Amino acid sequence: MTEKTSTLQDVARIAGVSTATVSRALSYPGMVSESTRDRVAKAVQASGYRINRTARNLRTQRAHSVLVMLPDLGNPFFSTILEGISRSLSNKGYSMLIASTHQVHATGERLVDYLDDARADGMIILDGGLTADTVRSLEKPPHAQRILFACEWIDDMDFPSVRSENRRGTSTAVRHLHSLGHRKIGHVTGPQDNVLTHARREAFEAEVKSLELPLPPEWIIQGDFTLTAGGLAAKTWLALDDRPTAVFCASDLLAFGFISELSRHNIKVPDDVSVMGFDDIGLAEQFIPPLTTMRQDRLRVGETAANMLLNRLEGNKDESDEHMHVVPVSLIVRDSTAAPP
Amino acid sequence: MTEKTSTLQDVARIAGVSTATVSRALSYPGMVSESTRDRVAKAVQASGYRINRTARNLRTQRAHSVLVMLPDLGNPFFSTILEGISRSLSNKGYSMLIASTHQVHATGERLVDYLDDARADGMIILDGGLTADTVRSLEKPPHAQRILFACEWIDDMDFPSVRSENRRGTSTAVRHLHSLGHRKIGHVTGPQDNVLTHARREAFEAEVKSLELPLPPEWIIQGDFTLTAGGLAAKTWLALDDRPTAVFCASDLLAFGFISELSRHNIKVPDDVSVMGFDDIGLAEQFIPPLTTMRQDRLRVGETAANMLLNRLEGNKDESDEHMHVVPVSLIVRDSTAAPP
DNA sequence: CATTTCTATGCAATCGATTACATTATATGA
DNA sequence: TCATATAATGTAATCGATTGCATAGAAATG
């Protein structure tokens, strides 16, 4: 019935040493003699001592936790990234706090509060669409050093970041379609004002241009990363006089929605049109048809993000101190792409 | 350039009162006179004071945070529940810590450490499959009061819990199929040794029995909540001599996998066989065909879980103090079920 | 007017760790 | 052998809030 957990004092008393010695025995074993090390170890064992992290945090002025900020917790795209972040953090004894942008907004909290009130040492932001106000408060010196963007980022600001190879991924996708024989390639974009949308769209246009393919403006269809938008895009595609024979979607969900809607109209993928996604989420492999897509290594994005942030927080300049880390993407060819009809 | 955030002392100095008064002005405004309340408010404003939660937590012996324990962060099923939990917590000024069972296991941490080392005041566990060791450490008095299970639970133990109506949901599903005219109904289960698997399977058998339908053992196919298992189950179904005309799957993912595999074999849903899921995850509506399923209100499960736990932690006996809260599920009829061929 | 109650505030201890500095014991070197 | 460097430990301040107790002044009571 250990009603109250025991403290350093208890351990010190049992071991017959001072609290300072116990603290050192635990944190810097090399600083104490072997015999006291043993005695302390036994005392810890006997008392079931667990360090009180709150006390440690207060004294050391660290929270030993990192806040992860997402646009929307309900979106499954982020869960694997979280898994990666969580792994790296817990390896180094950090806890992971989670909050969502629109929730913070709703409760009137400011994002920097997490830093200012010592709840978190740093934060990983997965949302490039922060309000201008928020961004302004983040740029200021005491905060800027503690922030890292992952997946998304903010143009014209140089917060450190981890991202996938959006440009190379996009051009790889276009070249894949081209190599299958497609000469009329369309694109369904992400939401307006999103950095990923821009990056992929620009890369798409550049690659199409360099392959000297035609690109009438109506072959670029505005979407927003969701299933629903994919369905709408399919309707737009159906209404075209001159339809692309292949479509590169900016996300897998878009591609799913696109294909689903087409199948309602009895149009077959890949027989009638080839469709590609971006992300390689879990369902892509099981979808009908299994989806050709660009795989983002979300686990690695997460792990890298956490490691980079921790290195900065702990001032490990030695570790390869990049400002922007780009994680490779890879082409996963499945059955949703084929030669044009 | 607020290099260092200011403390209570700073505010006290500016306002010309003691730190005790400042603390009271902020926490119990009614205890101080109006004039000091104003002076303190101005001083807070002027200094940009933010409370240091670590210090407060140490003094008050609370962490003001709750740990949420999931089996696997990568599983999108949980994200909406997290959203719900997070909402309730942040409304009451708590932070949400996240960890996954298999990760805690991997790092050699014990689950109770989070409680013992004062990182969290309580925890919400979404994983009924904890190791016996873990459970044993959780039952002990100082911990048991701080734990709540959501979605899943552990049989024969009476931790407080929030769950969906698994039994009623299952019998509703079976009756839906029955009312369409099906008399041969099969079931694809969740993973072995899972409480939800048992609850739904038992309810399934009971309902089938009460409707006096046949149920040869091979109509119950072992699965595990995943897409892949759904595909395998479809193969099993295909190999049956006498096939059920309707199949109730224990999760939506199972149903997706099941339907996908069937369509590879040119078997149409719902024309050739009706298929139901359980959960109503985001994709269910967009799937082809849109999936008939039992909707779990995951947001509400999450919110309720957080509220119940907080009430217990804060000792609000007054609030309707149930031990087990059951959240209703609802039948969502879409296009994957129809009359038997 | 004297006494009691109430209100608003201050003083200082406290939560449980870490760590600068002081101190003692031991080893090293001349 | 004595001075000095080194190793091991202890003492006590510290992090930044909260809160029990004490107190001064105002208000209420007789």
XYZ file of C-alpha atoms (C1' of nucleotides) in Angstrom:
742
model
C 0.000 0.000 0.000
C 2.546 2.596 -1.014
C 0.095 5.396 -0.403
C 2.595 8.129 -0.986
C 5.494 7.655 -3.308
C 8.838 8.092 -1.643
C 11.167 10.976 -2.292
C 14.856 11.562 -2.609
C 14.914 12.312 1.092
C 13.562 8.882 1.897
C 16.173 7.241 -0.264
C 18.889 9.366 1.317
C 17.787 8.407 4.806
C 17.691 4.713 3.993
C 21.048 4.790 2.275
C 22.539 6.906 5.019
C 23.773 9.651 2.705
C 22.691 13.148 1.742
C 20.119 13.900 -0.937
C 22.860 15.466 -2.990
C 24.687 12.187 -3.092
C 21.589 10.280 -4.061
C 20.887 12.720 -6.827
C 24.428 12.353 -8.118
C 24.391 8.596 -7.794
C 21.366 8.543 -10.053
C 22.280 11.221 -12.556
C 26.063 10.965 -12.633
C 27.008 7.518 -11.356
C 30.665 8.203 -12.096
C 30.799 10.916 -9.474
C 30.178 8.671 -6.498
C 32.082 5.739 -5.087
C 31.039 2.257 -5.964
C 29.937 1.476 -2.430
C 27.556 4.420 -2.177
C 26.295 3.672 -5.649
C 25.316 0.255 -4.401
C 23.793 1.499 -1.200
C 21.737 4.039 -3.112
C 20.638 1.455 -5.607
C 19.458 -0.779 -2.792
C 17.670 2.076 -1.090
C 15.927 2.995 -4.315
C 14.874 -0.589 -4.700
C 13.663 -0.874 -1.135
C 11.641 2.317 -1.182
C 10.260 1.964 -4.683
C 11.499 5.461 -5.366
C 10.396 7.163 -8.568
C 11.772 10.530 -9.448
C 9.265 13.348 -9.299
C 9.618 14.867 -12.720
C 7.755 17.985 -11.789
C 10.347 18.814 -9.163
C 13.179 18.020 -11.513
C 11.591 20.086 -14.230
C 11.204 23.071 -11.960
C 14.787 22.956 -10.804
C 16.284 22.322 -14.241
C 13.951 24.709 -16.024
C 13.035 22.133 -18.599
C 9.683 20.490 -19.200
C 11.064 17.398 -20.856
C 8.141 17.416 -23.172
C 7.385 18.555 -26.678
C 4.117 19.815 -28.064
C 2.919 18.517 -31.398
C 0.523 20.795 -33.149
C -1.726 19.405 -35.857
C -4.364 21.058 -37.984
C -6.857 18.361 -37.085
C -6.477 15.387 -34.835
C -9.239 13.582 -36.647
C -7.226 13.290 -39.825
C -5.610 9.851 -40.063
C -2.814 11.107 -42.273
C -0.992 12.294 -39.190
C -1.112 9.239 -37.015
C 1.987 7.590 -38.425
C 3.942 10.791 -38.144
C 2.915 10.957 -34.514
C 4.088 7.413 -34.023
C 7.495 8.406 -35.373
C 7.719 11.510 -33.227
C 6.631 9.591 -30.187
C 9.294 6.951 -30.698
C 12.139 9.392 -30.891
C 10.873 11.419 -27.981
C 10.365 8.563 -25.610
C 13.788 7.211 -26.473
C 15.223 10.379 -25.047
C 12.925 10.570 -22.070
C 10.603 13.209 -23.410
C 6.833 13.171 -23.305
C 4.622 14.095 -26.208
C 1.835 16.626 -25.777
C -0.765 16.932 -28.483
C -3.014 19.781 -29.458
C -4.846 20.766 -32.591
C -4.696 24.151 -34.209
C -8.392 24.754 -34.385
C -8.829 23.697 -30.813
C -6.176 26.012 -29.496
C -7.888 28.674 -31.488
C -11.285 27.789 -30.020
C -10.134 27.925 -26.407
C -8.463 31.279 -26.906
C -5.097 29.886 -25.948
C -2.117 31.178 -27.792
C 0.299 28.691 -29.186
C 3.292 30.294 -27.503
C 1.626 29.835 -24.143
C 2.772 26.256 -24.161
C 6.320 27.498 -24.286
C 5.836 30.469 -22.012
C 4.156 28.639 -19.203
C 6.760 25.888 -19.206
C 4.487 23.091 -20.332
C 6.726 22.249 -23.280
C 10.339 22.851 -24.215
C 9.636 23.016 -27.892
C 7.073 22.305 -30.537
C 6.670 20.461 -33.783
C 4.118 22.057 -36.052
C 2.391 20.026 -38.719
C 0.247 22.875 -39.927
C 1.538 25.380 -42.423
C -1.673 27.362 -42.258
C -1.248 29.216 -38.989
C -2.754 32.643 -38.588
C -0.487 35.605 -39.197
C -0.844 36.573 -35.550
C 0.390 33.239 -34.372
C 3.334 33.262 -36.699
C 4.345 36.693 -35.538
C 4.449 35.567 -31.937
C 6.506 32.545 -32.908
C 9.245 34.418 -34.703
C 10.430 36.262 -31.637
C 13.803 35.124 -30.307
C 12.956 33.098 -27.247
C 10.465 31.055 -29.218
C 11.931 30.745 -32.668
C 14.687 28.437 -31.452
C 12.233 25.971 -30.067
C 10.089 25.395 -33.089
C 10.289 23.010 -35.988
C 7.920 22.426 -38.856
C 7.249 18.976 -40.235
C 5.569 18.043 -43.524
C 4.273 21.533 -44.016
C 6.110 24.798 -43.532
C 5.677 28.517 -44.002
C 7.103 30.139 -47.082
C 9.473 33.040 -46.587
C 10.213 32.095 -43.021
C 13.153 30.076 -42.019
C 12.035 27.900 -39.197
C 13.891 24.615 -39.342
C 11.844 21.920 -40.993
C 11.517 18.367 -42.141
C 9.643 17.660 -45.320
C 9.179 15.053 -47.970
C 10.593 15.415 -51.451
C 7.528 17.072 -52.857
C 9.197 18.327 -56.021
C 11.125 15.219 -56.897
C 8.162 13.062 -55.931
C 5.919 14.993 -58.233
C 8.272 14.890 -61.181
C 8.852 11.182 -60.633
C 5.115 10.674 -60.769
C 4.763 12.644 -63.974
C 7.663 10.796 -65.582
C 6.118 7.484 -64.581
C 2.941 8.388 -66.383
C 4.915 9.701 -69.331
C 6.923 6.511 -69.562
C 3.708 4.516 -69.788
C 2.927 6.487 -72.912
C 0.686 9.207 -71.533
C 0.950 12.552 -73.273
C -2.119 14.182 -71.777
C -1.637 14.419 -68.033
C -3.867 16.298 -65.604
C -3.502 17.237 -61.947
C -5.898 17.462 -59.016
C -4.435 19.869 -56.483
C -4.652 20.203 -52.712
C -6.412 23.071 -50.965
C -5.719 26.600 -52.052
C -3.132 28.455 -49.958
C -1.405 25.309 -48.828
C 2.351 25.063 -49.233
C 2.204 21.450 -50.338
C -0.373 22.315 -52.946
C 1.911 24.979 -54.353
C 5.053 22.888 -54.241
C 3.430 19.959 -56.003
C 1.578 22.039 -58.498
C 4.636 24.005 -59.481
C 6.702 20.864 -59.779
C 3.944 19.331 -61.858
C 3.821 22.245 -64.253
C 7.588 22.339 -64.517
C 7.879 18.663 -65.307
C 5.081 18.687 -67.843
C 6.732 21.636 -69.492
C 10.123 20.006 -69.595
C 8.558 16.959 -71.236
C 6.987 19.321 -73.731
C 3.481 18.107 -73.058
C 0.348 20.185 -73.511
C -1.293 21.630 -70.411
C -4.531 23.506 -70.916
C -5.518 25.239 -67.679
C -8.641 23.129 -67.242
C -6.487 20.065 -66.755
C -5.495 21.410 -63.392
C -8.421 20.830 -61.090
C -8.671 22.456 -57.692
C -9.161 20.008 -54.821
C -8.319 19.864 -51.130
C -6.754 16.530 -50.142
C -10.090 14.929 -49.198
C -12.147 12.085 -50.602
C -15.033 14.364 -51.306
C -12.929 16.756 -53.329
C -11.674 13.790 -55.320
C -15.219 12.889 -56.244
C -15.931 16.442 -57.336
C -12.747 16.509 -59.372
C -13.910 13.377 -61.166
C -17.089 15.178 -62.161
C -15.054 18.050 -63.483
C -12.910 15.612 -65.438
C -15.973 13.915 -66.865
C -17.260 17.224 -68.127
C -14.122 17.985 -70.110
C -14.269 17.889 -73.899
C -10.678 16.877 -74.161
C -9.810 14.657 -71.187
C -6.315 13.855 -69.945
C -5.576 10.143 -70.143
C -3.781 10.238 -66.813
C -4.358 12.203 -63.647
C -1.901 12.877 -60.852
C -3.711 13.594 -57.589
C -2.014 15.538 -54.800
C -3.110 12.986 -52.182
C -4.244 9.395 -51.972
C -7.596 10.389 -50.590
C -8.173 12.581 -53.621
C -7.307 9.640 -55.846
C -9.704 7.349 -53.976
C -12.527 9.803 -54.313
C -11.687 10.359 -57.957
C -11.633 6.673 -58.820
C -14.766 5.936 -56.807
C -16.750 8.588 -58.580
C -15.527 7.400 -61.975
C -16.546 3.859 -61.233
C -20.062 5.103 -60.557
C -20.012 6.369 -64.131
C -18.682 3.099 -65.357
C -15.274 4.407 -66.218
C -12.512 1.926 -65.444
C -9.159 2.667 -63.889
C -6.595 2.062 -65.341
C -8.234 0.881 -68.562
C -9.908 4.166 -69.406
C -7.734 6.518 -67.391
C -4.651 6.188 -65.192
C -4.731 7.718 -61.711
C -1.925 8.335 -59.233
C -1.932 9.512 -55.649
C 0.593 10.912 -53.214
C 1.251 9.669 -49.631
C 0.776 5.902 -49.771
C -1.550 5.715 -46.824
C -2.519 2.299 -45.475
C -5.504 1.843 -47.694
C -3.678 2.469 -50.950
C -2.527 -1.090 -51.265
C -5.967 -2.555 -50.601
C -7.913 -0.157 -52.710
C -9.524 -1.358 -55.890
C -7.533 -1.042 -57.960
C -4.453 -0.927 -55.725
C -3.194 2.604 -56.061
C 0.001 3.693 -57.776
C 1.366 6.458 -55.602
C 4.385 8.276 -54.190
C 5.208 6.918 -50.769
C 6.024 9.385 -48.033
C 7.968 7.818 -45.217
C 5.828 9.329 -42.515
C 7.449 7.392 -39.717
C 10.825 8.743 -40.705
C 9.508 12.261 -41.089
C 8.273 12.022 -37.523
C 11.428 10.516 -36.112
C 13.638 12.987 -37.902
C 11.547 15.914 -36.770
C 11.764 14.893 -33.148
C 15.492 14.232 -33.324
C 16.240 17.525 -35.006
C 14.192 19.476 -32.498
C 15.762 17.710 -29.537
C 19.248 18.347 -30.863
C 18.473 22.008 -31.083
C 16.858 22.155 -27.686
C 19.760 20.396 -26.077
C 22.278 22.417 -28.019
C 24.016 19.497 -29.729
C 25.602 21.502 -32.485
C 27.829 18.586 -33.315
C 25.053 16.426 -34.709
C 24.660 17.095 -38.397
C 22.989 20.394 -37.914
C 20.873 20.904 -40.976
C 18.245 23.517 -41.151
C 16.003 21.668 -43.530
C 15.878 17.939 -43.848
C 14.240 16.417 -46.895
C 13.005 12.853 -46.605
C 13.019 10.812 -49.827
C 9.792 9.615 -51.368
C 9.521 6.556 -53.550
C 7.397 5.527 -56.472
C 5.094 2.627 -55.652
C 3.726 1.192 -58.859
C 0.468 -0.693 -58.437
C -2.516 -1.218 -60.673
C -4.123 2.186 -61.058
C -1.773 3.215 -63.837
C -1.262 1.619 -67.262
C -0.685 2.583 -70.878
C -3.273 4.974 -72.285
C -6.263 3.393 -74.054
C 12.937 40.777 -26.434
C 11.354 39.197 -23.398
C 14.367 36.999 -22.933
C 13.211 35.557 -19.653
C 9.584 35.249 -18.809
C 8.600 37.123 -15.710
C 7.543 35.507 -12.473
C 5.051 36.103 -9.735
C 7.747 38.042 -7.921
C 8.065 40.445 -10.797
C 4.350 41.017 -10.872
C 4.275 41.487 -7.126
C 7.031 44.052 -7.273
C 5.364 46.009 -10.047
C 1.989 45.935 -8.344
C 3.524 46.769 -4.975
C 2.019 43.797 -3.159
C 3.242 40.419 -1.940
C 3.423 37.321 -4.094
C 0.706 35.789 -1.950
C -1.639 38.550 -2.928
C -0.826 38.209 -6.586
C -1.421 34.499 -6.415
C -4.768 35.080 -4.753
C -5.742 37.825 -7.145
C -5.250 35.380 -9.976
C -6.670 32.216 -8.468
C -9.338 33.572 -6.130
C -10.233 37.056 -7.326
C -12.955 37.314 -4.704
C -10.402 37.239 -1.909
C -8.733 40.500 -2.771
C -10.013 44.039 -2.919
C -11.019 45.511 -6.206
C -8.201 48.018 -6.225
C -5.464 45.407 -5.792
C -7.187 43.203 -8.330
C -6.797 46.028 -10.809
C -3.233 46.782 -9.875
C -2.317 43.139 -10.253
C -4.098 42.876 -13.566
C -2.151 45.871 -14.840
C 1.120 44.466 -13.561
C 0.419 41.146 -15.255
C -0.285 42.986 -18.446
C 2.817 45.128 -18.185
C 5.164 42.273 -17.450
C 3.633 39.757 -19.842
C 3.477 37.336 -16.958
C 2.631 33.710 -17.705
C 2.196 31.309 -14.862
C 4.884 28.670 -14.616
C 2.878 25.485 -14.598
C 5.744 23.396 -13.447
C 6.042 25.389 -10.262
C 2.335 25.316 -9.701
C 2.226 21.610 -10.354
C 4.962 20.956 -7.843
C 3.308 22.952 -5.146
C -0.192 21.612 -5.756
C 0.958 18.070 -6.364
C -0.956 17.811 -9.591
C 0.352 17.451 -13.110
C -2.690 18.892 -14.822
C -2.240 16.400 -17.567
C -3.681 13.065 -18.542
C -1.977 10.237 -20.357
C -3.792 8.518 -23.180
C -2.579 5.036 -23.869
C -3.316 3.457 -27.229
C -2.396 0.083 -28.638
C -0.998 1.665 -31.752
C -0.729 5.280 -32.699
C -0.658 4.397 -36.373
C -4.217 3.142 -36.327
C -6.572 5.840 -37.616
C -9.503 4.429 -35.696
C -8.310 6.278 -32.626
C -7.797 9.736 -33.966
C -11.362 10.912 -33.504
C -11.441 9.578 -29.986
C -8.302 11.556 -29.293
C -9.937 14.636 -30.680
C -12.805 14.156 -28.237
C -10.529 13.579 -25.285
C -8.415 16.544 -26.203
C -11.396 18.842 -26.369
C -12.652 17.988 -22.937
C -9.219 18.138 -21.404
C -8.238 21.474 -22.802
C -11.566 22.924 -21.730
C -10.562 22.190 -18.183
C -6.975 23.299 -18.516
C -5.426 19.887 -18.787
C -2.827 18.757 -21.288
C -2.965 15.486 -23.161
C 0.026 13.162 -23.181
C 0.100 10.312 -25.662
C 1.899 7.011 -25.611
C 1.380 3.678 -27.251
C 1.323 0.372 -25.463
C 3.881 -1.350 -27.577
C 6.197 1.580 -27.322
C 6.045 1.738 -23.583
C 6.733 -1.928 -23.652
C 9.700 -1.486 -25.971
C 11.380 1.174 -23.862
C 10.992 -0.872 -20.696
C 8.902 1.805 -19.075
C 6.097 0.683 -16.875
C 2.738 2.239 -17.396
C 2.353 3.244 -13.776
C 5.558 5.236 -14.001
C 3.605 8.013 -15.623
C 1.517 8.246 -12.492
C 4.330 7.570 -10.045
C 6.716 10.125 -11.409
C 4.071 12.808 -11.499
C 3.944 13.239 -15.245
C 0.214 12.595 -15.343
C -2.651 12.747 -12.871
C -4.545 9.962 -14.513
C -4.795 7.878 -17.621
C -7.266 6.828 -20.241
C -6.512 3.428 -21.661
C -7.780 2.460 -25.089
C -6.192 -0.958 -25.042
C -7.880 -3.900 -23.371
C -4.956 -6.151 -24.145
C -2.491 -5.092 -21.489
C -0.107 -7.643 -20.061
C -1.071 -9.302 -16.809
C 1.893 -7.651 -15.136
C 0.756 -4.223 -16.142
C -2.760 -4.822 -14.978
C -1.555 -6.042 -11.631
C 0.371 -2.865 -11.055
C -2.633 -0.802 -12.034
C -5.081 -2.355 -9.606
C -3.247 -1.202 -6.510
C -5.015 1.545 -4.579
C -3.068 4.656 -5.405
C -3.365 3.928 -9.100
C -6.747 2.326 -9.534
C -8.559 5.591 -8.825
C -6.768 7.369 -11.597
C -7.516 5.075 -14.467
C -10.325 4.819 -16.931
C -10.814 2.539 -19.885
C -12.389 3.718 -23.108
C -13.711 1.632 -26.001
C -12.016 -1.463 -24.709
C -11.882 -2.762 -21.154
C -10.694 -5.736 -19.142
C -13.157 -8.407 -18.215
C -13.490 -9.264 -14.549
C -11.964 -6.019 -13.412
C -13.943 -3.020 -12.453
C -12.031 -0.055 -13.650
C -14.446 2.671 -14.653
C -15.042 2.709 -18.378
C -16.733 4.236 -21.357
C -17.766 1.979 -24.185
C -20.040 1.811 -27.160
C -23.160 -0.320 -27.227
C -21.454 -3.351 -28.656
C -24.232 -5.779 -27.836
C -27.133 -3.668 -28.927
C -25.210 -2.515 -31.968
C -24.540 -6.073 -32.989
C -28.103 -7.233 -32.548
C -29.351 -4.188 -34.444
C -27.059 -5.123 -37.286
C -28.248 -8.698 -37.348
C -31.870 -7.621 -37.233
C -31.255 -5.207 -40.090
C -29.981 -8.058 -42.239
C -32.819 -10.275 -41.102
C -35.387 -7.669 -41.980
C -33.986 -7.502 -45.496
C -34.845 -11.155 -45.811
C -31.506 -12.769 -44.986
C -31.725 -16.098 -43.203
C -28.127 -17.172 -43.631
C -25.937 -14.656 -41.828
C -22.214 -14.991 -41.184
C -19.784 -13.055 -39.006
C -16.168 -12.006 -39.414
C -14.719 -11.447 -35.956
C -12.024 -9.247 -34.539
C -8.748 -10.558 -33.179
C -8.772 -13.432 -30.757
C -8.580 -12.466 -27.083
C -10.041 -9.038 -27.643
C -12.954 -7.955 -25.474
C -14.751 -6.311 -28.361
C -14.399 -9.463 -30.409
C -16.012 -11.462 -27.632
C -18.759 -8.987 -26.907
C -19.761 -8.703 -30.547
C -19.428 -12.371 -31.281
C -21.516 -13.362 -28.302
C -24.156 -10.810 -29.133
C -24.122 -12.037 -32.702
C -24.648 -15.642 -31.704
C -27.355 -14.694 -29.246
C -29.271 -12.648 -31.774
C -29.003 -15.263 -34.501
C -30.245 -17.834 -32.047
C -33.162 -15.725 -30.930
C -34.151 -15.283 -34.553
C -33.920 -19.048 -34.914
C -31.487 -18.862 -37.805
C -28.979 -21.567 -38.649
C -25.355 -20.960 -37.661
C -22.862 -23.601 -38.719
C -19.488 -22.910 -37.060
C -17.755 -22.186 -40.365
C -19.930 -19.113 -40.816
C -17.988 -17.464 -38.068
C -14.691 -16.452 -39.574
C -11.774 -15.372 -37.430
C -10.403 -11.956 -38.389
C -8.594 -9.113 -36.641
C -10.111 -5.713 -37.449
C -7.735 -5.071 -40.378
C -8.166 -4.750 -44.117
C -5.911 -7.689 -44.761
C -7.878 -9.967 -42.486
C -11.010 -8.912 -44.345
C -9.473 -10.052 -47.596
C -8.539 -13.396 -46.085
C -12.016 -13.795 -44.670
C -13.422 -13.275 -48.153
C -11.309 -16.155 -49.399
C -12.620 -18.319 -46.621
C -16.149 -17.303 -47.515
C -15.547 -18.107 -51.181
C -14.388 -21.590 -50.260
C -17.592 -22.403 -48.384
C -19.998 -24.927 -49.904
C -22.936 -23.266 -48.290
C -22.330 -19.524 -48.150
C -24.158 -17.052 -45.948
C -26.026 -14.458 -47.996
C -25.051 -11.721 -45.566
C -21.945 -11.095 -43.530
C -21.599 -8.902 -40.474
C -17.998 -7.758 -40.030
C -16.709 -6.671 -36.639
C -15.082 -3.549 -38.124
C -15.350 -1.363 -41.183
C -11.821 -2.159 -42.238
C -12.695 -5.850 -42.248
C -15.689 -5.089 -44.417
C -13.588 -3.057 -46.847
C -11.065 -5.836 -47.191
C -13.835 -8.378 -47.561
C -15.642 -6.467 -50.283
C -12.428 -5.630 -52.128
C -11.352 -9.217 -52.292
C -14.795 -10.321 -53.458
C -14.791 -7.781 -56.233
C -11.548 -9.267 -57.484
C -13.479 -12.484 -57.872
C -16.263 -10.679 -59.602
C -18.726 -11.052 -56.797
C -20.917 -7.997 -56.359
C -21.959 -6.365 -53.119
C -24.851 -6.119 -52.334
C -26.221 -8.019 -55.339
C -24.562 -11.319 -54.556
C -23.962 -10.848 -50.850
C -24.726 -8.172 -48.269
C -21.901 -6.895 -46.080
C -22.013 -4.764 -42.933
C -19.284 -3.176 -40.894
C -18.971 -1.659 -37.435
C -17.494 1.773 -36.554
C -18.484 4.079 -39.413
C -15.027 5.417 -40.047
C -14.588 8.298 -42.472
C -14.168 6.190 -45.529
C -17.339 4.148 -45.055
C -19.491 6.704 -46.766
C -17.199 7.046 -49.777
C -16.455 3.408 -50.222
C -17.827 1.573 -53.213
C -20.459 0.610 -52.400
C -21.053 3.002 -49.513
C -20.964 0.795 -46.461
C -23.905 -0.056 -44.237
C -22.511 -0.024 -40.726
C -23.055 0.680 -37.031
C -21.825 4.127 -36.167
C -19.798 4.568 -33.025
C -19.813 8.119 -31.782
C -16.074 8.244 -31.239
C -15.980 11.934 -30.466
C -18.472 11.452 -27.693
C -16.673 8.415 -26.356
C -13.560 10.544 -26.084
C -15.269 13.522 -24.498
C -17.141 11.375 -22.022
C -14.020 9.474 -21.070
C -12.116 12.650 -20.338
C -14.969 14.179 -18.377
C -15.499 11.087 -16.268
C -11.836 10.779 -15.463
C -11.507 14.436 -14.557
C -14.528 14.258 -12.290
C -12.951 11.386 -10.444
C -9.571 13.022 -10.232
C -11.037 16.208 -8.911
C -13.376 14.375 -6.592
C -16.615 15.776 -7.962
C -18.873 13.135 -6.521
C -21.870 15.269 -7.289
C -21.607 14.897 -11.057
C -23.583 11.852 -12.150
C -21.042 9.392 -10.912
C -21.463 6.340 -13.059
C -18.940 3.607 -13.134
C -19.599 2.546 -16.676
C -20.932 4.796 -19.371
C -22.338 3.253 -22.513
C -22.483 5.423 -25.610
C -25.256 4.650 -28.095
C -24.457 3.391 -31.560
C -26.697 3.890 -34.549
C -27.494 1.952 -37.660
C -26.352 3.692 -40.818
C -27.973 2.088 -43.820
C -26.099 2.598 -47.074
C -25.684 0.499 -50.184
C -23.732 -2.559 -49.123
C -26.808 -4.381 -47.870
C -29.904 -5.433 -49.801
C -32.316 -8.312 -50.062
C -30.671 -11.678 -50.684
C -30.304 -12.751 -54.317
C -16.419 53.541 23.660
C -14.677 48.832 24.210
C -14.879 44.397 22.267
C -15.484 41.177 18.800
C -15.723 39.793 14.003
C -14.386 40.230 9.376
C -11.501 41.556 5.418
C -7.382 42.171 3.104
C -2.806 41.402 3.130
C 1.964 39.839 4.323
C 5.449 36.441 6.039
C 7.587 32.393 5.425
C 7.273 27.350 4.892
C 6.585 24.137 1.438
C 6.486 20.969 -2.797
C 11.083 17.542 -4.395
C 14.498 17.716 -6.945
C 19.531 19.859 -8.585
C 23.841 22.057 -7.905
C 27.366 25.802 -6.411
C 30.268 25.856 -2.888
C 32.436 24.118 1.276
C 34.539 20.410 3.603
C 36.761 16.232 4.629
C 39.518 12.272 3.530
C 42.783 10.241 0.465
C 46.321 10.050 -2.884
C 50.245 12.243 -5.119
C 54.525 14.495 -5.532
C 58.691 16.933 -4.097
C 57.335 14.602 5.929
C 54.589 18.275 4.371
C 52.154 20.670 0.785
C 48.976 20.053 -2.750
C 45.926 17.905 -5.944
C 42.018 14.853 -6.223
C 37.940 12.357 -5.006
C 33.737 11.856 -2.354
C 30.383 13.806 0.191
C 27.628 17.236 2.731
C 25.241 21.947 3.399
C 22.135 24.885 1.920
C 20.296 27.869 -1.796
C 17.378 27.539 -5.543
C 13.586 26.880 -9.168
C 8.308 29.638 -8.903
C 4.336 28.971 -7.384
C 0.595 28.094 -3.222
C -1.161 28.436 1.354
C -1.344 28.103 6.696
C -0.795 31.311 9.996
C -0.247 35.953 11.785
C -1.615 40.700 11.773
C -3.413 45.265 10.947
C -7.247 47.905 10.120
C -12.192 48.349 9.316
C -16.720 47.140 10.439
C -20.096 45.351 13.395
C -21.898 44.608 17.956
C -23.278 45.617 22.669
